[in-house]
């Protein structure tokens, strides 16, 4: 990044700085005329105007005091669950509105008072301060460098290489303990992301009714959400399991199913797909029965559920995994295995 | 001051109490030396300098309200049944974090207000930083000696984004949980280490029972601690470098013109704190933000439609939405480009603006201090670059709400997405070209004004019937202000043979720099400012123009 090779004369003359404009220099019409003379405000000349400003400031501060009293009164007096209708805000919590407005006014008027005071009554004469270069003078620079060299020399670190090297080694190693300590933040991934609660024989339980389902419960064109039997909301670890096992069940006319494997893994036109979007994992919630499209509300990935749930629009990178289903002896829908591939977003080890 | 200095020291008993306390403190802390340098320090005035103040004050407001929230918030993901005073949620299962947020909103008087102030202040904090950063960028205030402070500010913006993100994830509601899921999905896309980072961050599989507590300590301690340090450093540097100022009569690179800290600036800035706080409190009273009770507790298998992050995450959201879902499978591995590429672009895009000061100073080779601000028009290439950057940012922000844009304007989501994809690349180019033209046009107009005076609005009829507008000559103040800016010459590669006639190898970087320098300062990139000779020739020649 050196600029040695850029000739100095290529840089423009410093702004106003180097050749301090001489006011006498009448030849240069662009020269800096210097600070303009100070112009008096009405308050500087007319004591009555100044008095008016004083009263305005005092009024603002007084309003602030009143607003604070209003705040405390609202806090004490308004029932905290009272809702009121305020146009155009709609129904809102009365206390929140009162507290917000009174606090807002109490603070705002202090500010307004202070600013008005500063603008009208405090001196508004502009003054100039000098700047000094940030970098040190050459003498200071030389002194610091010399001091440092002296210090380094006295430490003998340059001569005693063994000390220096072992010290660097020790200092490099010691943070490792800190890194190691982080190990138990969580388990290793292992194959956790490849398995879900589904396995052969697990019944499909309707998320709404909490009942197992028969094929006849599922109408063509409907969308049903399901979970594996035995997984209850109150269970420990429910959230983790449902995050992978959530299922979306639809019924198509078997002729409408375009994908061969999808047809094989379905039962009487009933197909079960993972509800977890393969993009970054939102649950898919919208289904259009005419087109058989399922839509993820997060980033609008759209999957064709009649065609192996392949992605037809949006940022998802692969189709939704399908769960192989059938019916058991009692006629309830059941899983025939776990998902064959990991559900949810893709990851490095997915393959 | 002089009278005070001349007075003999008063006897201890008589000095006013304040003075005695100050003397006591000075004996221990040396505050007088500090005050001597700073109490009457000069601060220049310009509306755009208030942007930084807005950031500072909202940061203070966030800390104050945040501490209050910690008194009531329970950062725990234990599942509990709700029995509080919000009737529609009775008996629902939810995490303690969510429940305590409901309690803050419904059972702690004023709790809802403080929550909303905290959230609104966060939104304004980040918006303030963004605009403040743009102010600094477009006026060239990042130039030497302020590059490090530019980096401090940039870091504050980035950390602010993550603090905001960890903050709005804390209530563990359906909306923010979806955002956390998004983040986890994005982490998974990182090659090789993605699954490990995810497991370590969440203490196992998503969502687990740890992330609220972990985000909590990151949100209230780690990130705000770092940010506080940066803010203090930022302010110390502002004090130390002294404020920049725009060119004008009496203002040079060697001085700073304005009003003293005590009393004017202190009253204005202190008052401004109350103004900002007051406005935010009123907004928090009127406009509800993040009504978590109407969204519901987080469940990984449920989602609300139209899910949107806070605005400052919209850019990342847009990138992820616009990127085509590319996935490459090889040797049993998956490269999730569809998610990982946006992640990388996100970083690079921010890095570009962070490093810009160093790029520009390399191109100009200018190592001098700059305390006079540029008017954006006088640095056309920089300004055009900045506008291009903002354009890309804004397009992605739109992309982050593509579904909302689509439904609102009755467009197909497909069309909006394609607009964003193309716009991200084409938009900045168009913006660059247009901005540069506008800047050059404005420079020409300035030149015109200097040489021919200002249009007075008075129309005069000349003897031969022609109508002309009378131009008034500018005052010397205006002439100076309009011609004070400096203009660089493009860097030449220089002779390719040295004095001995030996061919010198021209380094690649040297060529690149010459090229860049030309695009910055070449003939097409700046209008030579009027010279005194030009001015004299015109003004002495014919009087009336
Ligand atoms: C510095 C920048 C900070 C930003 C941008 C920020 C932002 C946020 C946001 C957006 C929320 C969500 C609020 C909601 O709608 O529920 C939040 C929650 C919270 N923040 Fe902060 N915050 C910051 C600093 C702090 C600090 C310093 C503390 C405490 C010392 C704090 C304590 C909390 C607590 C306890 C919550 C959860 C309570 C709740 O959500 O109601 N924050 N933060
Ligand atoms: S998570 Fe479904 S589209 Fe992004």
CSV table of C-alpha atoms in Angstrom, one decimal, chain B residues 4-364:
chain,number,residue,atom,x,y,z
B,4,UNK,CA,-11.0,33.8,38.2
B,5,UNK,CA,-7.4,33.1,37.7
B,6,UNK,CA,-6.4,36.4,39.2
B,7,UNK,CA,-8.4,36.0,42.3
B,8,UNK,CA,-6.5,34.7,45.3
B,9,UNK,CA,-7.5,31.2,46.3
B,10,UNK,CA,-10.5,31.5,48.7
B,11,UNK,CA,-10.3,30.0,52.1
B,12,UNK,CA,-11.7,26.5,52.3
B,13,UNK,CA,-14.9,27.3,54.1
B,14,UNK,CA,-16.0,30.0,51.7
B,15,UNK,CA,-15.7,28.2,48.4
B,16,UNK,CA,-19.0,27.0,47.0
B,17,UNK,CA,-19.7,23.3,47.6
B,18,UNK,CA,-19.4,22.4,43.9
B,19,UNK,CA,-16.1,24.0,43.6
B,20,UNK,CA,-14.8,22.1,46.7
B,21,UNK,CA,-16.0,18.8,45.3
B,22,UNK,CA,-14.3,19.6,42.0
B,23,UNK,CA,-11.1,20.5,43.8
B,24,UNK,CA,-11.2,17.3,45.8
B,25,UNK,CA,-11.7,15.2,42.7
B,26,UNK,CA,-9.0,17.1,40.9
B,27,UNK,CA,-6.5,16.3,43.6
B,28,UNK,CA,-7.2,12.6,43.0
B,29,UNK,CA,-8.2,12.3,39.4
B,30,UNK,CA,-6.6,15.3,37.7
B,31,UNK,CA,-9.9,16.3,36.2
B,32,UNK,CA,-8.9,19.9,35.6
B,33,UNK,CA,-6.3,19.0,33.0
B,34,UNK,CA,-9.0,17.0,31.2
B,35,UNK,CA,-11.5,19.8,31.5
B,36,UNK,CA,-9.0,22.4,30.3
B,37,UNK,CA,-8.7,20.6,27.0
B,38,UNK,CA,-12.3,19.6,26.6
B,39,UNK,CA,-14.8,21.8,28.5
B,40,UNK,CA,-14.7,24.5,25.8
B,41,UNK,CA,-13.9,22.2,23.0
B,42,UNK,CA,-15.4,23.4,19.7
B,43,UNK,CA,-18.1,21.3,17.9
B,44,UNK,CA,-19.2,22.3,14.4
B,45,UNK,CA,-22.9,22.3,13.7
B,46,UNK,CA,-24.5,20.5,10.8
B,47,UNK,CA,-27.8,18.6,10.8
B,48,UNK,CA,-26.1,15.4,9.5
B,49,UNK,CA,-23.8,15.3,12.6
B,50,UNK,CA,-26.9,14.5,14.7
B,51,UNK,CA,-27.2,11.1,13.1
B,52,UNK,CA,-24.4,9.7,15.2
B,53,UNK,CA,-26.0,11.2,18.3
B,54,UNK,CA,-29.2,9.4,17.5
B,55,UNK,CA,-27.2,6.1,17.5
B,56,UNK,CA,-25.5,6.9,20.8
B,57,UNK,CA,-28.7,7.9,22.5
B,58,UNK,CA,-30.7,4.9,21.3
B,59,UNK,CA,-27.9,2.7,22.5
B,60,UNK,CA,-28.1,4.3,26.0
B,61,UNK,CA,-31.9,3.9,25.9
B,62,UNK,CA,-31.5,0.2,24.9
B,63,UNK,CA,-29.1,-0.4,27.8
B,64,UNK,CA,-31.4,1.3,30.3
B,65,UNK,CA,-34.5,-0.6,29.2
B,66,UNK,CA,-32.6,-3.8,28.7
B,67,UNK,CA,-31.4,-3.9,32.3
B,68,UNK,CA,-35.1,-3.4,33.4
B,69,UNK,CA,-36.1,-6.3,31.2
B,70,UNK,CA,-33.6,-8.6,32.8
B,71,UNK,CA,-35.3,-8.1,36.1
B,72,UNK,CA,-38.4,-9.9,34.8
B,73,UNK,CA,-37.3,-12.0,31.9
B,74,UNK,CA,-36.5,-15.8,32.5
B,75,UNK,CA,-34.1,-17.1,29.9
B,76,UNK,CA,-35.2,-20.7,30.2
B,77,UNK,CA,-36.7,-23.1,27.7
B,78,UNK,CA,-38.4,-25.3,30.3
B,79,UNK,CA,-41.9,-26.0,29.1
B,80,UNK,CA,-44.6,-24.6,31.4
B,81,UNK,CA,-48.4,-24.2,31.2
B,82,UNK,CA,-49.6,-20.7,31.0
B,83,UNK,CA,-52.0,-19.4,33.7
B,84,UNK,CA,-51.4,-15.7,33.5
B,85,UNK,CA,-53.8,-12.9,32.8
B,86,UNK,CA,-53.8,-13.1,29.0
B,87,UNK,CA,-57.0,-15.2,28.5
B,88,UNK,CA,-56.5,-16.6,25.0
B,89,UNK,CA,-53.3,-18.4,26.0
B,90,UNK,CA,-54.7,-20.1,29.1
B,91,UNK,CA,-53.4,-23.6,29.5
B,92,UNK,CA,-51.0,-23.5,26.5
B,93,UNK,CA,-47.7,-25.1,26.7
B,94,UNK,CA,-44.8,-22.7,26.2
B,95,UNK,CA,-41.3,-22.1,27.3
B,96,UNK,CA,-40.6,-20.0,30.4
B,97,UNK,CA,-38.9,-17.4,28.2
B,98,UNK,CA,-42.1,-16.9,26.3
B,99,UNK,CA,-44.2,-17.0,29.4
B,100,UNK,CA,-42.1,-14.4,31.2
B,101,UNK,CA,-42.3,-12.2,28.1
B,102,UNK,CA,-46.1,-12.5,28.3
B,103,UNK,CA,-45.9,-11.6,31.9
B,104,UNK,CA,-43.8,-8.5,31.1
B,105,UNK,CA,-46.4,-7.5,28.6
B,106,UNK,CA,-49.5,-8.2,30.7
B,107,UNK,CA,-48.7,-8.4,34.4
B,108,UNK,CA,-45.9,-6.0,34.9
B,109,UNK,CA,-47.3,-2.5,34.8
B,110,UNK,CA,-45.2,-0.5,32.3
B,111,UNK,CA,-43.5,-3.7,31.3
B,112,UNK,CA,-45.0,-3.6,27.9
B,113,UNK,CA,-43.9,-0.1,27.4
B,114,UNK,CA,-40.3,-0.9,28.3
B,115,UNK,CA,-40.3,-3.9,26.0
B,116,UNK,CA,-41.6,-1.8,23.2
B,117,UNK,CA,-39.1,1.0,23.9
B,118,UNK,CA,-36.3,-1.6,23.9
B,119,UNK,CA,-37.4,-3.0,20.6
B,120,UNK,CA,-38.2,0.4,18.9
B,121,UNK,CA,-34.9,1.8,20.1
B,122,UNK,CA,-33.1,-1.3,18.6
B,123,UNK,CA,-34.8,-0.6,15.2
B,124,UNK,CA,-33.9,3.1,15.4
B,125,UNK,CA,-30.4,2.3,16.6
B,126,UNK,CA,-29.6,0.2,13.6
B,127,UNK,CA,-31.3,2.5,11.2
B,128,UNK,CA,-29.4,5.4,12.7
B,129,UNK,CA,-26.1,3.6,12.3
B,130,UNK,CA,-26.8,2.8,8.7
B,131,UNK,CA,-27.6,6.4,7.8
B,132,UNK,CA,-24.8,7.7,9.9
B,133,UNK,CA,-22.4,5.4,8.1
B,134,UNK,CA,-23.7,6.7,4.8
B,135,UNK,CA,-23.2,10.3,5.9
B,136,UNK,CA,-19.6,9.5,6.8
B,137,UNK,CA,-19.1,7.7,3.5
B,138,UNK,CA,-20.6,10.2,1.2
B,139,UNK,CA,-18.7,13.1,2.8
B,140,UNK,CA,-15.4,11.3,2.8
B,141,UNK,CA,-15.2,11.7,6.6
B,142,UNK,CA,-13.5,8.2,6.7
B,143,UNK,CA,-10.3,9.5,5.3
B,144,UNK,CA,-7.1,9.8,7.3
B,145,UNK,CA,-6.9,10.1,10.3
B,146,UNK,CA,-10.4,8.5,10.8
B,147,UNK,CA,-10.1,5.1,9.1
B,148,UNK,CA,-9.9,3.2,12.4
B,149,UNK,CA,-13.0,5.0,13.7
B,150,UNK,CA,-14.7,4.0,10.5
B,151,UNK,CA,-13.9,0.4,11.3
B,152,UNK,CA,-15.2,0.9,14.9
B,153,UNK,CA,-18.4,2.2,13.5
B,154,UNK,CA,-18.7,-0.5,11.0
B,155,UNK,CA,-18.2,-3.2,13.7
B,156,UNK,CA,-20.8,-1.5,15.8
B,157,UNK,CA,-23.3,-1.8,12.9
B,158,UNK,CA,-22.5,-5.5,12.4
B,159,UNK,CA,-22.5,-6.4,16.1
B,160,UNK,CA,-25.7,-4.4,16.4
B,161,UNK,CA,-27.3,-6.6,13.9
B,162,UNK,CA,-26.4,-9.7,15.8
B,163,UNK,CA,-27.4,-8.2,19.1
B,164,UNK,CA,-30.7,-7.3,17.7
B,165,UNK,CA,-31.1,-10.8,16.2
B,166,UNK,CA,-30.2,-12.6,19.5
B,167,UNK,CA,-32.5,-10.1,21.3
B,168,UNK,CA,-35.6,-10.7,19.3
B,169,UNK,CA,-35.0,-14.4,19.5
B,170,UNK,CA,-35.2,-14.4,23.3
B,171,UNK,CA,-39.0,-14.4,23.7
B,172,UNK,CA,-39.0,-17.8,21.9
B,173,UNK,CA,-42.2,-16.9,20.0
B,174,UNK,CA,-43.2,-18.5,16.7
B,175,UNK,CA,-41.9,-15.7,14.6
B,176,UNK,CA,-38.4,-15.4,16.1
B,177,UNK,CA,-38.2,-19.1,16.4
B,178,UNK,CA,-38.6,-19.4,12.7
B,179,UNK,CA,-35.8,-16.9,12.3
B,180,UNK,CA,-33.6,-19.0,14.6
B,181,UNK,CA,-34.5,-22.1,12.5
B,182,UNK,CA,-33.5,-20.1,9.4
B,183,UNK,CA,-30.1,-19.3,11.0
B,184,UNK,CA,-29.6,-22.9,12.0
B,185,UNK,CA,-30.4,-24.0,8.4
B,186,UNK,CA,-27.9,-21.5,7.2
B,187,UNK,CA,-25.2,-22.7,9.6
B,188,UNK,CA,-25.8,-26.3,8.4
B,189,UNK,CA,-24.9,-25.2,4.9
B,190,UNK,CA,-21.4,-24.3,5.9
B,191,UNK,CA,-19.1,-26.9,4.4
B,192,UNK,CA,-17.3,-29.4,6.7
B,193,UNK,CA,-18.0,-27.7,10.0
B,194,UNK,CA,-21.7,-26.7,9.6
B,195,UNK,CA,-23.2,-29.6,11.5
B,196,UNK,CA,-20.7,-29.2,14.3
B,197,UNK,CA,-21.3,-25.5,14.8
B,198,UNK,CA,-25.0,-26.2,14.8
B,199,UNK,CA,-24.7,-28.9,17.4
B,200,UNK,CA,-22.4,-26.8,19.6
B,201,UNK,CA,-24.5,-23.7,19.3
B,202,UNK,CA,-27.8,-25.4,20.1
B,203,UNK,CA,-26.4,-28.0,22.6
B,204,UNK,CA,-27.6,-30.8,20.3
B,205,UNK,CA,-30.3,-30.9,17.7
B,206,UNK,CA,-32.5,-28.0,16.9
B,207,UNK,CA,-34.1,-26.4,18.8
B,208,UNK,CA,-32.9,-28.2,22.0
B,209,UNK,CA,-33.3,-26.5,25.4
B,210,UNK,CA,-30.2,-24.3,25.5
B,211,UNK,CA,-30.3,-21.6,22.9
B,212,UNK,CA,-32.4,-19.1,24.8
B,213,UNK,CA,-30.0,-19.1,27.7
B,214,UNK,CA,-27.0,-19.0,25.5
B,215,UNK,CA,-28.4,-16.2,23.3
B,216,UNK,CA,-29.3,-14.4,26.5
B,217,UNK,CA,-25.7,-14.2,27.8
B,218,UNK,CA,-24.6,-13.2,24.3
B,219,UNK,CA,-27.3,-10.6,24.1
B,220,UNK,CA,-27.1,-8.9,27.4
B,221,UNK,CA,-23.4,-9.4,28.2
B,222,UNK,CA,-21.0,-10.4,25.5
B,223,UNK,CA,-22.1,-8.3,22.6
B,224,UNK,CA,-23.3,-5.2,24.5
B,225,UNK,CA,-20.0,-5.3,26.5
B,226,UNK,CA,-18.0,-5.3,23.3
B,227,UNK,CA,-20.2,-2.6,21.8
B,228,UNK,CA,-19.9,-0.4,24.8
B,229,UNK,CA,-16.2,-0.6,24.5
B,230,UNK,CA,-16.4,0.3,20.9
B,231,UNK,CA,-18.8,3.1,21.5
B,232,UNK,CA,-16.5,4.6,24.1
B,233,UNK,CA,-13.5,4.2,21.8
B,234,UNK,CA,-15.5,5.7,19.0
B,235,UNK,CA,-16.3,8.8,21.0
B,236,UNK,CA,-12.8,9.1,22.4
B,237,UNK,CA,-11.5,9.2,18.8
B,238,UNK,CA,-14.1,11.7,17.8
B,239,UNK,CA,-12.9,13.9,20.6
B,240,UNK,CA,-9.3,13.3,19.8
B,241,UNK,CA,-9.5,13.8,16.0
B,242,UNK,CA,-12.0,16.7,16.5
B,243,UNK,CA,-15.0,16.8,14.3
B,244,UNK,CA,-14.8,17.3,10.6
B,245,UNK,CA,-16.5,20.3,9.0
B,246,UNK,CA,-17.7,21.4,5.6
B,247,UNK,CA,-15.7,23.9,3.7
B,248,UNK,CA,-16.8,27.5,4.2
B,249,UNK,CA,-15.4,30.9,5.1
B,250,UNK,CA,-13.0,30.7,7.9
B,251,UNK,CA,-12.9,27.0,7.9
B,252,UNK,CA,-9.7,25.3,7.0
B,253,UNK,CA,-8.1,22.0,7.4
B,254,UNK,CA,-6.2,23.3,10.3
B,255,UNK,CA,-9.0,24.5,12.5
B,256,UNK,CA,-12.5,23.6,13.6
B,257,UNK,CA,-15.2,26.2,13.7
B,258,UNK,CA,-18.3,25.8,15.9
B,259,UNK,CA,-19.6,26.3,19.4
B,260,UNK,CA,-18.0,25.3,22.6
B,261,UNK,CA,-19.0,22.1,24.4
B,262,UNK,CA,-20.0,24.0,27.5
B,263,UNK,CA,-22.6,25.3,27.3
B,264,UNK,CA,-24.1,25.3,23.8
B,265,UNK,CA,-23.2,21.9,22.5
B,266,UNK,CA,-23.9,20.3,25.9
B,267,UNK,CA,-27.3,21.8,26.0
B,268,UNK,CA,-28.1,20.9,22.4
B,269,UNK,CA,-26.7,17.4,22.6
B,270,UNK,CA,-28.0,16.7,26.0
B,271,UNK,CA,-31.4,18.1,25.0
B,272,UNK,CA,-31.3,16.0,21.9
B,273,UNK,CA,-31.0,12.8,24.1
B,274,UNK,CA,-34.3,13.7,25.7
B,275,UNK,CA,-35.8,14.5,22.4
B,276,UNK,CA,-34.8,11.1,21.0
B,277,UNK,CA,-35.9,9.3,24.2
B,278,UNK,CA,-39.2,11.2,24.2
B,279,UNK,CA,-40.0,10.3,20.6
B,280,UNK,CA,-39.1,6.7,21.1
B,281,UNK,CA,-41.3,6.5,24.3
B,282,UNK,CA,-44.2,8.0,22.5
B,283,UNK,CA,-43.8,5.6,19.5
B,284,UNK,CA,-43.6,2.7,21.9
B,285,UNK,CA,-46.9,3.9,23.5
B,286,UNK,CA,-48.6,4.3,20.2
B,287,UNK,CA,-47.3,1.7,17.8
B,288,UNK,CA,-47.0,-1.9,18.8
B,289,UNK,CA,-43.9,-3.8,17.8
B,290,UNK,CA,-43.5,-7.6,18.0
B,291,UNK,CA,-46.9,-8.4,19.7
B,292,UNK,CA,-45.7,-11.9,20.7
B,293,UNK,CA,-49.0,-12.8,22.3
B,294,UNK,CA,-50.7,-12.8,18.9
B,295,UNK,CA,-48.0,-14.9,17.3
B,296,UNK,CA,-47.9,-17.7,19.8
B,297,UNK,CA,-45.0,-19.8,21.3
B,298,UNK,CA,-42.5,-21.4,19.1
B,299,UNK,CA,-43.1,-24.9,17.7
B,300,UNK,CA,-40.8,-26.2,15.0
B,301,UNK,CA,-43.7,-27.7,13.1
B,302,UNK,CA,-45.8,-24.5,13.0
B,303,UNK,CA,-45.2,-21.2,11.2
B,304,UNK,CA,-46.9,-17.9,10.7
B,305,UNK,CA,-47.2,-16.6,7.2
B,306,UNK,CA,-45.6,-13.4,6.1
B,307,UNK,CA,-42.7,-14.1,8.5
B,308,UNK,CA,-40.3,-11.2,8.5
B,309,UNK,CA,-37.2,-10.4,10.4
B,310,UNK,CA,-36.5,-6.9,11.8
B,311,UNK,CA,-35.5,-4.6,9.0
B,312,UNK,CA,-31.7,-4.9,9.5
B,313,UNK,CA,-31.8,-8.6,8.8
B,314,UNK,CA,-33.9,-8.0,5.6
B,315,UNK,CA,-30.8,-7.8,3.5
B,316,UNK,CA,-29.6,-11.3,4.5
B,317,UNK,CA,-33.2,-12.5,4.1
B,318,UNK,CA,-33.3,-11.1,0.6
B,319,UNK,CA,-30.1,-12.8,-0.4
B,320,UNK,CA,-31.4,-16.2,0.8
B,321,UNK,CA,-34.7,-15.7,-1.0
B,322,UNK,CA,-33.2,-14.7,-4.3
B,323,UNK,CA,-30.5,-17.3,-4.6
B,324,UNK,CA,-31.4,-20.3,-6.7
B,325,UNK,CA,-31.4,-23.5,-4.8
B,326,UNK,CA,-28.2,-25.0,-6.1
B,327,UNK,CA,-26.9,-28.1,-4.4
B,328,UNK,CA,-23.9,-30.1,-5.5
B,329,UNK,CA,-23.5,-33.6,-4.4
B,330,UNK,CA,-20.2,-35.4,-4.7
B,331,UNK,CA,-18.3,-38.2,-2.9
B,332,UNK,CA,-21.0,-38.5,-0.3
B,333,UNK,CA,-21.0,-34.8,0.5
B,334,UNK,CA,-23.3,-31.9,-0.2
B,335,UNK,CA,-22.3,-28.4,-1.0
B,336,UNK,CA,-25.3,-26.3,-0.2
B,337,UNK,CA,-24.6,-23.4,-2.5
B,338,UNK,CA,-28.1,-22.2,-2.4
B,339,UNK,CA,-27.7,-21.2,1.2
B,340,UNK,CA,-24.0,-20.9,1.6
B,341,UNK,CA,-23.4,-18.5,-1.3
B,342,UNK,CA,-25.8,-15.9,0.2
B,343,UNK,CA,-24.0,-16.3,3.5
B,344,UNK,CA,-20.7,-15.6,1.9
B,345,UNK,CA,-22.0,-12.7,-0.2
B,346,UNK,CA,-23.5,-11.2,3.0
B,347,UNK,CA,-20.0,-11.2,4.5
B,348,UNK,CA,-18.2,-9.9,1.4
B,349,UNK,CA,-20.8,-7.2,0.7
B,350,UNK,CA,-20.3,-5.8,4.2
B,351,UNK,CA,-16.5,-6.2,4.0
B,352,UNK,CA,-16.4,-4.1,0.8
B,353,UNK,CA,-17.8,-1.1,2.6
B,354,UNK,CA,-15.6,-1.7,5.6
B,355,UNK,CA,-12.5,-1.7,3.6
B,356,UNK,CA,-13.4,1.1,1.2
B,357,UNK,CA,-11.3,3.8,3.0
B,358,UNK,CA,-8.2,1.7,2.5
B,359,UNK,CA,-9.0,1.1,-1.1
B,360,UNK,CA,-9.5,4.8,-1.8
B,361,UNK,CA,-6.4,5.9,0.0
B,362,UNK,CA,-4.4,3.3,-2.0
B,363,UNK,CA,-5.9,4.7,-5.2
B,364,UNK,CA,-5.2,8.3,-4.4
